[in-house]
Amino acid sequence: MTKLVNYISEAFHELKTNVTWPEWAEVQRLTIVVAIFSILFALLTFGVDELFVKALDGFFNLIK
């Protein structure tokens, strides 16, 4: 148990002293960029999925 407490204590110490944290404005800007790209990727995935659904429907209607 002492090893776990020691590990957590050292991890917090390292986060406080050795990590360079970005400025709040940069965090907000990058969060917006990630959100926009996530939405675009989701829309692109939806579009490709719909394209495949229509293609498979057309294929199966052809072979009926």
PDB file of N, H, CA, C and O in Angstrom:
ATOM      1  N   MET A   1       0.826  -1.196   0.000  1.00  0.00           N
ATOM      2  CA  MET A   1       0.000   0.000   0.000  1.00  0.00           C
ATOM      3  C   MET A   1       0.867   1.254   0.000  1.00  0.00           C
ATOM      4  O   MET A   1       0.508   2.257  -0.618  1.00  0.00           O
ATOM      5  N   THR A   2       1.988   1.205   0.678  1.00  0.00           N
ATOM      6  H   THR A   2       2.280   0.390   1.180  1.00  0.00           H
ATOM      7  CA  THR A   2       2.858   2.387   0.715  1.00  0.00           C
ATOM      8  C   THR A   2       3.466   2.665  -0.654  1.00  0.00           C
ATOM      9  O   THR A   2       3.734   3.816  -0.997  1.00  0.00           O
ATOM     10  N   LYS A   3       3.685   1.598  -1.443  1.00  0.00           N
ATOM     11  H   LYS A   3       3.467   0.663  -1.164  1.00  0.00           H
ATOM     12  CA  LYS A   3       4.219   1.809  -2.791  1.00  0.00           C
ATOM     13  C   LYS A   3       3.223   2.579  -3.651  1.00  0.00           C
ATOM     14  O   LYS A   3       3.614   3.461  -4.416  1.00  0.00           O
ATOM     15  N   LEU A   4       1.949   2.252  -3.530  1.00  0.00           N
ATOM     16  H   LEU A   4       1.632   1.536  -2.908  1.00  0.00           H
ATOM     17  CA  LEU A   4       0.918   2.929  -4.298  1.00  0.00           C
ATOM     18  C   LEU A   4       0.820   4.394  -3.886  1.00  0.00           C
ATOM     19  O   LEU A   4       0.739   5.271  -4.746  1.00  0.00           O
ATOM     20  N   VAL A   5       0.826   4.668  -2.594  1.00  0.00           N
ATOM     21  H   VAL A   5       0.892   3.956  -1.896  1.00  0.00           H
ATOM     22  CA  VAL A   5       0.751   6.043  -2.106  1.00  0.00           C
ATOM     23  C   VAL A   5       1.981   6.824  -2.556  1.00  0.00           C
ATOM     24  O   VAL A   5       1.871   7.988  -2.942  1.00  0.00           O
ATOM     25  N   ASN A   6       3.137   6.198  -2.508  1.00  0.00           N
ATOM     26  H   ASN A   6       3.227   5.252  -2.194  1.00  0.00           H
ATOM     27  CA  ASN A   6       4.369   6.839  -2.944  1.00  0.00           C
ATOM     28  C   ASN A   6       4.319   7.146  -4.437  1.00  0.00           C
ATOM     29  O   ASN A   6       4.724   8.226  -4.867  1.00  0.00           O
ATOM     30  N   TYR A   7       3.824   6.199  -5.223  1.00  0.00           N
ATOM     31  H   TYR A   7       3.494   5.322  -4.874  1.00  0.00           H
ATOM     32  CA  TYR A   7       3.721   6.386  -6.665  1.00  0.00           C
ATOM     33  C   TYR A   7       2.809   7.564  -6.993  1.00  0.00           C
ATOM     34  O   TYR A   7       3.156   8.409  -7.818  1.00  0.00           O
ATOM     35  N   ILE A   8       1.639   7.623  -6.347  1.00  0.00           N
ATOM     36  H   ILE A   8       1.357   6.937  -5.676  1.00  0.00           H
ATOM     37  CA  ILE A   8       0.691   8.708  -6.595  1.00  0.00           C
ATOM     38  C   ILE A   8       1.279  10.043  -6.160  1.00  0.00           C
ATOM     39  O   ILE A   8       1.109  11.049  -6.849  1.00  0.00           O
ATOM     40  N   SER A   9       1.959  10.062  -5.040  1.00  0.00           N
ATOM     41  H   SER A   9       2.098   9.246  -4.480  1.00  0.00           H
ATOM     42  CA  SER A   9       2.588  11.292  -4.555  1.00  0.00           C
ATOM     43  C   SER A   9       3.649  11.786  -5.536  1.00  0.00           C
ATOM     44  O   SER A   9       3.704  12.976  -5.845  1.00  0.00           O
ATOM     45  N   GLU A  10       4.482  10.884  -6.020  1.00  0.00           N
ATOM     46  H   GLU A  10       4.437   9.917  -5.769  1.00  0.00           H
ATOM     47  CA  GLU A  10       5.517  11.264  -6.981  1.00  0.00           C
ATOM     48  C   GLU A  10       4.909  11.718  -8.309  1.00  0.00           C
ATOM     49  O   GLU A  10       5.430  12.631  -8.950  1.00  0.00           O
ATOM     50  N   ALA A  11       3.818  11.089  -8.719  1.00  0.00           N
ATOM     51  H   ALA A  11       3.395  10.348  -8.199  1.00  0.00           H
ATOM     52  CA  ALA A  11       3.160  11.481  -9.962  1.00  0.00           C
ATOM     53  C   ALA A  11       2.619  12.908  -9.845  1.00  0.00           C
ATOM     54  O   ALA A  11       2.802  13.711 -10.760  1.00  0.00           O
ATOM     55  N   PHE A  12       1.962  13.230  -8.745  1.00  0.00           N
ATOM     56  H   PHE A  12       1.813  12.578  -8.001  1.00  0.00           H
ATOM     57  CA  PHE A  12       1.463  14.588  -8.559  1.00  0.00           C
ATOM     58  C   PHE A  12       2.597  15.593  -8.493  1.00  0.00           C
ATOM     59  O   PHE A  12       2.485  16.692  -9.037  1.00  0.00           O
ATOM     60  N   HIS A  13       3.691  15.230  -7.830  1.00  0.00           N
ATOM     61  H   HIS A  13       3.782  14.338  -7.388  1.00  0.00           H
ATOM     62  CA  HIS A  13       4.847  16.131  -7.751  1.00  0.00           C
ATOM     63  C   HIS A  13       5.408  16.394  -9.144  1.00  0.00           C
ATOM     64  O   HIS A  13       5.745  17.532  -9.472  1.00  0.00           O
ATOM     65  N   GLU A  14       5.508  15.366  -9.956  1.00  0.00           N
ATOM     66  H   GLU A  14       5.235  14.442  -9.690  1.00  0.00           H
ATOM     67  CA  GLU A  14       6.019  15.535 -11.316  1.00  0.00           C
ATOM     68  C   GLU A  14       5.077  16.394 -12.153  1.00  0.00           C
ATOM     69  O   GLU A  14       5.531  17.224 -12.941  1.00  0.00           O
ATOM     70  N   LEU A  15       3.771  16.202 -11.988  1.00  0.00           N
ATOM     71  H   LEU A  15       3.402  15.528 -11.348  1.00  0.00           H
ATOM     72  CA  LEU A  15       2.815  17.022 -12.734  1.00  0.00           C
ATOM     73  C   LEU A  15       2.919  18.496 -12.350  1.00  0.00           C
ATOM     74  O   LEU A  15       2.738  19.372 -13.196  1.00  0.00           O
ATOM     75  N   LYS A  16       3.208  18.771 -11.090  1.00  0.00           N
ATOM     76  H   LYS A  16       3.355  18.060 -10.402  1.00  0.00           H
ATOM     77  CA  LYS A  16       3.320  20.157 -10.641  1.00  0.00           C
ATOM     78  C   LYS A  16       4.624  20.806 -11.083  1.00  0.00           C
ATOM     79  O   LYS A  16       4.636  21.993 -11.408  1.00  0.00           O
ATOM     80  N   THR A  17       5.722  20.054 -11.102  1.00  0.00           N
ATOM     81  H   THR A  17       5.712  19.089 -10.838  1.00  0.00           H
ATOM     82  CA  THR A  17       7.028  20.673 -11.313  1.00  0.00           C
ATOM     83  C   THR A  17       7.598  20.489 -12.720  1.00  0.00           C
ATOM     84  O   THR A  17       8.285  21.383 -13.214  1.00  0.00           O
ATOM     85  N   ASN A  18       7.336  19.366 -13.374  1.00  0.00           N
ATOM     86  H   ASN A  18       6.777  18.640 -12.972  1.00  0.00           H
ATOM     87  CA  ASN A  18       8.031  19.066 -14.622  1.00  0.00           C
ATOM     88  C   ASN A  18       7.176  19.196 -15.880  1.00  0.00           C
ATOM     89  O   ASN A  18       7.702  19.129 -16.990  1.00  0.00           O
ATOM     90  N   VAL A  19       5.876  19.379 -15.722  1.00  0.00           N
ATOM     91  H   VAL A  19       5.449  19.434 -14.820  1.00  0.00           H
ATOM     92  CA  VAL A  19       5.000  19.449 -16.884  1.00  0.00           C
ATOM     93  C   VAL A  19       4.745  20.906 -17.230  1.00  0.00           C
ATOM     94  O   VAL A  19       4.455  21.723 -16.356  1.00  0.00           O
ATOM     95  N   THR A  20       4.857  21.225 -18.521  1.00  0.00           N
ATOM     96  H   THR A  20       5.093  20.561 -19.231  1.00  0.00           H
ATOM     97  CA  THR A  20       4.531  22.562 -18.987  1.00  0.00           C
ATOM     98  C   THR A  20       3.091  22.548 -19.464  1.00  0.00           C
ATOM     99  O   THR A  20       2.767  21.917 -20.470  1.00  0.00           O
ATOM    100  N   TRP A  21       2.235  23.241 -18.743  1.00  0.00           N
ATOM    101  H   TRP A  21       2.498  23.754 -17.925  1.00  0.00           H
ATOM    102  CA  TRP A  21       0.819  23.259 -19.072  1.00  0.00           C
ATOM    103  C   TRP A  21       0.536  24.387 -20.045  1.00  0.00           C
ATOM    104  O   TRP A  21       1.122  25.462 -19.917  1.00  0.00           O
ATOM    105  N   PRO A  22      -0.348  24.176 -21.019  1.00  0.00           N
ATOM    106  CA  PRO A  22      -0.662  25.239 -21.986  1.00  0.00           C
ATOM    107  C   PRO A  22      -1.516  26.335 -21.341  1.00  0.00           C
ATOM    108  O   PRO A  22      -2.142  26.138 -20.299  1.00  0.00           O
ATOM    109  N   GLU A  23      -1.517  27.485 -21.994  1.00  0.00           N
ATOM    110  H   GLU A  23      -1.008  27.645 -22.840  1.00  0.00           H
ATOM    111  CA  GLU A  23      -2.348  28.592 -21.520  1.00  0.00           C
ATOM    112  C   GLU A  23      -3.818  28.269 -21.759  1.00  0.00           C
ATOM    113  O   GLU A  23      -4.145  27.474 -22.641  1.00  0.00           O
ATOM    114  N   TRP A  24      -4.710  28.884 -20.972  1.00  0.00           N
ATOM    115  H   TRP A  24      -4.444  29.529 -20.256  1.00  0.00           H
ATOM    116  CA  TRP A  24      -6.134  28.599 -21.063  1.00  0.00           C
ATOM    117  C   TRP A  24      -6.690  28.935 -22.446  1.00  0.00           C
ATOM    118  O   TRP A  24      -7.540  28.209 -22.962  1.00  0.00           O
ATOM    119  N   ALA A  25      -6.221  30.020 -23.046  1.00  0.00           N
ATOM    120  H   ALA A  25      -5.531  30.609 -22.627  1.00  0.00           H
ATOM    121  CA  ALA A  25      -6.705  30.408 -24.374  1.00  0.00           C
ATOM    122  C   ALA A  25      -6.335  29.344 -25.412  1.00  0.00           C
ATOM    123  O   ALA A  25      -7.127  29.042 -26.305  1.00  0.00           O
ATOM    124  N   GLU A  26      -5.146  28.786 -25.292  1.00  0.00           N
ATOM    125  H   GLU A  26      -4.504  29.032 -24.566  1.00  0.00           H
ATOM    126  CA  GLU A  26      -4.728  27.734 -26.218  1.00  0.00           C
ATOM    127  C   GLU A  26      -5.560  26.463 -26.021  1.00  0.00           C
ATOM    128  O   GLU A  26      -5.913  25.792 -26.990  1.00  0.00           O
ATOM    129  N   VAL A  27      -5.867  26.141 -24.780  1.00  0.00           N
ATOM    130  H   VAL A  27      -5.580  26.686 -23.993  1.00  0.00           H
ATOM    131  CA  VAL A  27      -6.701  24.974 -24.491  1.00  0.00           C
ATOM    132  C   VAL A  27      -8.080  25.153 -25.118  1.00  0.00           C
ATOM    133  O   VAL A  27      -8.606  24.219 -25.724  1.00  0.00           O
ATOM    134  N   GLN A  28      -8.666  26.327 -24.981  1.00  0.00           N
ATOM    135  H   GLN A  28      -8.238  27.085 -24.489  1.00  0.00           H
ATOM    136  CA  GLN A  28      -9.974  26.590 -25.567  1.00  0.00           C
ATOM    137  C   GLN A  28      -9.917  26.493 -27.088  1.00  0.00           C
ATOM    138  O   GLN A  28     -10.794  25.885 -27.701  1.00  0.00           O
ATOM    139  N   ARG A  29      -8.891  27.087 -27.702  1.00  0.00           N
ATOM    140  H   ARG A  29      -8.178  27.581 -27.203  1.00  0.00           H
ATOM    141  CA  ARG A  29      -8.764  27.075 -29.160  1.00  0.00           C
ATOM    142  C   ARG A  29      -8.613  25.647 -29.667  1.00  0.00           C
ATOM    143  O   ARG A  29      -9.271  25.262 -30.634  1.00  0.00           O
ATOM    144  N   LEU A  30      -7.764  24.867 -29.035  1.00  0.00           N
ATOM    145  H   LEU A  30      -7.229  25.179 -28.250  1.00  0.00           H
ATOM    146  CA  LEU A  30      -7.543  23.497 -29.484  1.00  0.00           C
ATOM    147  C   LEU A  30      -8.766  22.617 -29.235  1.00  0.00           C
ATOM    148  O   LEU A  30      -9.023  21.691 -30.004  1.00  0.00           O
ATOM    149  N   THR A  31      -9.519  22.891 -28.177  1.00  0.00           N
ATOM    150  H   THR A  31      -9.310  23.643 -27.553  1.00  0.00           H
ATOM    151  CA  THR A  31     -10.749  22.145 -27.921  1.00  0.00           C
ATOM    152  C   THR A  31     -11.758  22.402 -29.034  1.00  0.00           C
ATOM    153  O   THR A  31     -12.434  21.478 -29.487  1.00  0.00           O
ATOM    154  N   ILE A  32     -11.860  23.635 -29.468  1.00  0.00           N
ATOM    155  H   ILE A  32     -11.311  24.386 -29.100  1.00  0.00           H
ATOM    156  CA  ILE A  32     -12.771  23.966 -30.568  1.00  0.00           C
ATOM    157  C   ILE A  32     -12.330  23.280 -31.844  1.00  0.00           C
ATOM    158  O   ILE A  32     -13.164  22.759 -32.584  1.00  0.00           O
ATOM    159  N   VAL A  33     -11.030  23.271 -32.117  1.00  0.00           N
ATOM    160  H   VAL A  33     -10.352  23.694 -31.516  1.00  0.00           H
ATOM    161  CA  VAL A  33     -10.510  22.605 -33.315  1.00  0.00           C
ATOM    162  C   VAL A  33     -10.842  21.112 -33.279  1.00  0.00           C
ATOM    163  O   VAL A  33     -11.288  20.555 -34.283  1.00  0.00           O
ATOM    164  N   VAL A  34     -10.633  20.473 -32.152  1.00  0.00           N
ATOM    165  H   VAL A  34     -10.272  20.925 -31.337  1.00  0.00           H
ATOM    166  CA  VAL A  34     -10.930  19.038 -32.020  1.00  0.00           C
ATOM    167  C   VAL A  34     -12.422  18.785 -32.185  1.00  0.00           C
ATOM    168  O   VAL A  34     -12.811  17.818 -32.841  1.00  0.00           O
ATOM    169  N   ALA A  35     -13.261  19.629 -31.606  1.00  0.00           N
ATOM    170  H   ALA A  35     -12.945  20.414 -31.073  1.00  0.00           H
ATOM    171  CA  ALA A  35     -14.708  19.461 -31.729  1.00  0.00           C
ATOM    172  C   ALA A  35     -15.151  19.594 -33.185  1.00  0.00           C
ATOM    173  O   ALA A  35     -15.971  18.805 -33.656  1.00  0.00           O
ATOM    174  N   ILE A  36     -14.619  20.579 -33.897  1.00  0.00           N
ATOM    175  H   ILE A  36     -13.954  21.220 -33.514  1.00  0.00           H
ATOM    176  CA  ILE A  36     -14.985  20.771 -35.307  1.00  0.00           C
ATOM    177  C   ILE A  36     -14.561  19.574 -36.142  1.00  0.00           C
ATOM    178  O   ILE A  36     -15.348  19.061 -36.937  1.00  0.00           O
ATOM    179  N   PHE A  37     -13.322  19.127 -35.967  1.00  0.00           N
ATOM    180  H   PHE A  37     -12.683  19.545 -35.321  1.00  0.00           H
ATOM    181  CA  PHE A  37     -12.866  17.973 -36.734  1.00  0.00           C
ATOM    182  C   PHE A  37     -13.635  16.702 -36.372  1.00  0.00           C
ATOM    183  O   PHE A  37     -13.864  15.854 -37.234  1.00  0.00           O
ATOM    184  N   SER A  38     -14.031  16.562 -35.119  1.00  0.00           N
ATOM    185  H   SER A  38     -13.845  17.250 -34.418  1.00  0.00           H
ATOM    186  CA  SER A  38     -14.830  15.399 -34.719  1.00  0.00           C
ATOM    187  C   SER A  38     -16.191  15.412 -35.400  1.00  0.00           C
ATOM    188  O   SER A  38     -16.666  14.378 -35.870  1.00  0.00           O
ATOM    189  N   ILE A  39     -16.814  16.580 -35.453  1.00  0.00           N
ATOM    190  H   ILE A  39     -16.428  17.420 -35.072  1.00  0.00           H
ATOM    191  CA  ILE A  39     -18.111  16.696 -36.122  1.00  0.00           C
ATOM    192  C   ILE A  39     -17.965  16.422 -37.618  1.00  0.00           C
ATOM    193  O   ILE A  39     -18.779  15.705 -38.200  1.00  0.00           O
ATOM    194  N   LEU A  40     -16.930  16.991 -38.243  1.00  0.00           N
ATOM    195  H   LEU A  40     -16.269  17.574 -37.770  1.00  0.00           H
ATOM    196  CA  LEU A  40     -16.709  16.750 -39.666  1.00  0.00           C
ATOM    197  C   LEU A  40     -16.454  15.275 -39.949  1.00  0.00           C
ATOM    198  O   LEU A  40     -16.977  14.730 -40.921  1.00  0.00           O
ATOM    199  N   PHE A  41     -15.660  14.632 -39.112  1.00  0.00           N
ATOM    200  H   PHE A  41     -15.236  15.075 -38.322  1.00  0.00           H
ATOM    201  CA  PHE A  41     -15.370  13.214 -39.304  1.00  0.00           C
ATOM    202  C   PHE A  41     -16.633  12.375 -39.122  1.00  0.00           C
ATOM    203  O   PHE A  41     -16.851  11.412 -39.857  1.00  0.00           O
ATOM    204  N   ALA A  42     -17.464  12.738 -38.145  1.00  0.00           N
ATOM    205  H   ALA A  42     -17.287  13.520 -37.548  1.00  0.00           H
ATOM    206  CA  ALA A  42     -18.722  12.012 -37.933  1.00  0.00           C
ATOM    207  C   ALA A  42     -19.641  12.174 -39.139  1.00  0.00           C
ATOM    208  O   ALA A  42     -20.267  11.206 -39.571  1.00  0.00           O
ATOM    209  N   LEU A  43     -19.729  13.382 -39.687  1.00  0.00           N
ATOM    210  H   LEU A  43     -19.220  14.168 -39.336  1.00  0.00           H
ATOM    211  CA  LEU A  43     -20.550  13.603 -40.877  1.00  0.00           C
ATOM    212  C   LEU A  43     -20.011  12.846 -42.081  1.00  0.00           C
ATOM    213  O   LEU A  43     -20.784  12.290 -42.863  1.00  0.00           O
ATOM    214  N   LEU A  44     -18.705  12.820 -42.235  1.00  0.00           N
ATOM    215  H   LEU A  44     -18.077  13.271 -41.600  1.00  0.00           H
ATOM    216  CA  LEU A  44     -18.087  12.078 -43.329  1.00  0.00           C
ATOM    217  C   LEU A  44     -18.363  10.577 -43.185  1.00  0.00           C
ATOM    218  O   LEU A  44     -18.683   9.906 -44.166  1.00  0.00           O
ATOM    219  N   THR A  45     -18.241  10.063 -41.982  1.00  0.00           N
ATOM    220  H   THR A  45     -17.981  10.609 -41.185  1.00  0.00           H
ATOM    221  CA  THR A  45     -18.524   8.656 -41.731  1.00  0.00           C
ATOM    222  C   THR A  45     -19.994   8.343 -42.020  1.00  0.00           C
ATOM    223  O   THR A  45     -20.304   7.308 -42.611  1.00  0.00           O
ATOM    224  N   PHE A  46     -20.889   9.224 -41.610  1.00  0.00           N
ATOM    225  H   PHE A  46     -20.637  10.064 -41.130  1.00  0.00           H
ATOM    226  CA  PHE A  46     -22.307   9.051 -41.889  1.00  0.00           C
ATOM    227  C   PHE A  46     -22.560   9.035 -43.395  1.00  0.00           C
ATOM    228  O   PHE A  46     -23.321   8.201 -43.887  1.00  0.00           O
ATOM    229  N   GLY A  47     -21.928   9.951 -44.127  1.00  0.00           N
ATOM    230  H   GLY A  47     -21.310  10.629 -43.727  1.00  0.00           H
ATOM    231  CA  GLY A  47     -22.107  10.013 -45.570  1.00  0.00           C
ATOM    232  C   GLY A  47     -21.627   8.755 -46.269  1.00  0.00           C
ATOM    233  O   GLY A  47     -22.304   8.242 -47.160  1.00  0.00           O
ATOM    234  N   VAL A  48     -20.466   8.256 -45.873  1.00  0.00           N
ATOM    235  H   VAL A  48     -19.917   8.673 -45.150  1.00  0.00           H
ATOM    236  CA  VAL A  48     -19.939   7.029 -46.475  1.00  0.00           C
ATOM    237  C   VAL A  48     -20.840   5.851 -46.137  1.00  0.00           C
ATOM    238  O   VAL A  48     -21.080   4.995 -46.988  1.00  0.00           O
ATOM    239  N   ASP A  49     -21.339   5.795 -44.917  1.00  0.00           N
ATOM    240  H   ASP A  49     -21.145   6.491 -44.225  1.00  0.00           H
ATOM    241  CA  ASP A  49     -22.245   4.726 -44.514  1.00  0.00           C
ATOM    242  C   ASP A  49     -23.516   4.757 -45.357  1.00  0.00           C
ATOM    243  O   ASP A  49     -23.961   3.718 -45.845  1.00  0.00           O
ATOM    244  N   GLU A  50     -24.103   5.937 -45.533  1.00  0.00           N
ATOM    245  H   GLU A  50     -23.742   6.781 -45.137  1.00  0.00           H
ATOM    246  CA  GLU A  50     -25.310   6.060 -46.348  1.00  0.00           C
ATOM    247  C   GLU A  50     -25.033   5.672 -47.797  1.00  0.00           C
ATOM    248  O   GLU A  50     -25.877   5.052 -48.444  1.00  0.00           O
ATOM    249  N   LEU A  51     -23.867   6.028 -48.305  1.00  0.00           N
ATOM    250  H   LEU A  51     -23.181   6.531 -47.780  1.00  0.00           H
ATOM    251  CA  LEU A  51     -23.488   5.661 -49.670  1.00  0.00           C
ATOM    252  C   LEU A  51     -23.425   4.144 -49.814  1.00  0.00           C
ATOM    253  O   LEU A  51     -23.928   3.597 -50.795  1.00  0.00           O
ATOM    254  N   PHE A  52     -22.819   3.463 -48.859  1.00  0.00           N
ATOM    255  H   PHE A  52     -22.410   3.907 -48.062  1.00  0.00           H
ATOM    256  CA  PHE A  52     -22.740   2.004 -48.909  1.00  0.00           C
ATOM    257  C   PHE A  52     -24.117   1.356 -48.764  1.00  0.00           C
ATOM    258  O   PHE A  52     -24.391   0.339 -49.401  1.00  0.00           O
ATOM    259  N   VAL A  53     -24.978   1.931 -47.936  1.00  0.00           N
ATOM    260  H   VAL A  53     -24.756   2.758 -47.418  1.00  0.00           H
ATOM    261  CA  VAL A  53     -26.330   1.389 -47.781  1.00  0.00           C
ATOM    262  C   VAL A  53     -27.078   1.473 -49.107  1.00  0.00           C
ATOM    263  O   VAL A  53     -27.730   0.515 -49.522  1.00  0.00           O
ATOM    264  N   LYS A  54     -26.980   2.621 -49.765  1.00  0.00           N
ATOM    265  H   LYS A  54     -26.451   3.400 -49.428  1.00  0.00           H
ATOM    266  CA  LYS A  54     -27.666   2.780 -51.054  1.00  0.00           C
ATOM    267  C   LYS A  54     -27.061   1.855 -52.106  1.00  0.00           C
ATOM    268  O   LYS A  54     -27.788   1.278 -52.915  1.00  0.00           O
ATOM    269  N   ALA A  55     -25.747   1.710 -52.098  1.00  0.00           N
ATOM    270  H   ALA A  55     -25.157   2.178 -51.440  1.00  0.00           H
ATOM    271  CA  ALA A  55     -25.100   0.824 -53.069  1.00  0.00           C
ATOM    272  C   ALA A  55     -25.513  -0.625 -52.838  1.00  0.00           C
ATOM    273  O   ALA A  55     -25.799  -1.336 -53.801  1.00  0.00           O
ATOM    274  N   LEU A  56     -25.550  -1.072 -51.611  1.00  0.00           N
ATOM    275  H   LEU A  56     -25.317  -0.494 -50.829  1.00  0.00           H
ATOM    276  CA  LEU A  56     -25.946  -2.446 -51.322  1.00  0.00           C
ATOM    277  C   LEU A  56     -27.421  -2.670 -51.616  1.00  0.00           C
ATOM    278  O   LEU A  56     -27.795  -3.728 -52.122  1.00  0.00           O
ATOM    279  N   ASP A  57     -28.270  -1.685 -51.303  1.00  0.00           N
ATOM    280  H   ASP A  57     -27.966  -0.826 -50.891  1.00  0.00           H
ATOM    281  CA  ASP A  57     -29.694  -1.801 -51.649  1.00  0.00           C
ATOM    282  C   ASP A  57     -29.868  -1.942 -53.163  1.00  0.00           C
ATOM    283  O   ASP A  57     -30.632  -2.780 -53.641  1.00  0.00           O
ATOM    284  N   GLY A  58     -29.151  -1.113 -53.894  1.00  0.00           N
ATOM    285  H   GLY A  58     -28.530  -0.432 -53.506  1.00  0.00           H
ATOM    286  CA  GLY A  58     -29.224  -1.200 -55.351  1.00  0.00           C
ATOM    287  C   GLY A  58     -28.723  -2.528 -55.867  1.00  0.00           C
ATOM    288  O   GLY A  58     -29.315  -3.101 -56.781  1.00  0.00           O
ATOM    289  N   PHE A  59     -27.641  -3.028 -55.295  1.00  0.00           N
ATOM    290  H   PHE A  59     -27.160  -2.562 -54.552  1.00  0.00           H
ATOM    291  CA  PHE A  59     -27.089  -4.312 -55.710  1.00  0.00           C
ATOM    292  C   PHE A  59     -28.068  -5.443 -55.445  1.00  0.00           C
ATOM    293  O   PHE A  59     -28.278  -6.292 -56.312  1.00  0.00           O
ATOM    294  N   PHE A  60     -28.663  -5.469 -54.274  1.00  0.00           N
ATOM    295  H   PHE A  60     -28.492  -4.779 -53.570  1.00  0.00           H
ATOM    296  CA  PHE A  60     -29.580  -6.559 -53.925  1.00  0.00           C
ATOM    297  C   PHE A  60     -30.895  -6.457 -54.694  1.00  0.00           C
ATOM    298  O   PHE A  60     -31.527  -7.473 -54.985  1.00  0.00           O
ATOM    299  N   ASN A  61     -31.309  -5.226 -55.025  1.00  0.00           N
ATOM    300  H   ASN A  61     -30.795  -4.401 -54.788  1.00  0.00           H
ATOM    301  CA  ASN A  61     -32.494  -5.085 -55.877  1.00  0.00           C
ATOM    302  C   ASN A  61     -32.205  -5.566 -57.296  1.00  0.00           C
ATOM    303  O   ASN A  61     -33.096  -6.075 -57.976  1.00  0.00           O
ATOM    304  N   LEU A  62     -30.973  -5.407 -57.736  1.00  0.00           N
ATOM    305  H   LEU A  62     -30.249  -4.994 -57.183  1.00  0.00           H
ATOM    306  CA  LEU A  62     -30.569  -5.872 -59.074  1.00  0.00           C
ATOM    307  C   LEU A  62     -30.592  -7.380 -59.171  1.00  0.00           C
ATOM    308  O   LEU A  62     -30.999  -7.926 -60.196  1.00  0.00           O
ATOM    309  N   ILE A  63     -30.161  -8.068 -58.118  1.00  0.00           N
ATOM    310  H   ILE A  63     -29.831  -7.624 -57.285  1.00  0.00           H
ATOM    311  CA  ILE A  63     -30.060  -9.526 -58.197  1.00  0.00           C
ATOM    312  C   ILE A  63     -31.358 -10.231 -57.829  1.00  0.00           C
ATOM    313  O   ILE A  63     -31.423 -11.459 -57.896  1.00  0.00           O
ATOM    314  N   LYS A  64     -32.400  -9.486 -57.440  1.00  0.00           N
ATOM    315  H   LYS A  64     -32.347  -8.488 -57.385  1.00  0.00           H
ATOM    316  CA  LYS A  64     -33.693 -10.108 -57.092  1.00  0.00           C
ATOM    317  C   LYS A  64     -34.341 -10.685 -58.315  1.00  0.00           C
ATOM    318  O   LYS A  64     -35.432 -11.249 -58.228  1.00  0.00           O
TER     319      LYS A  64
END
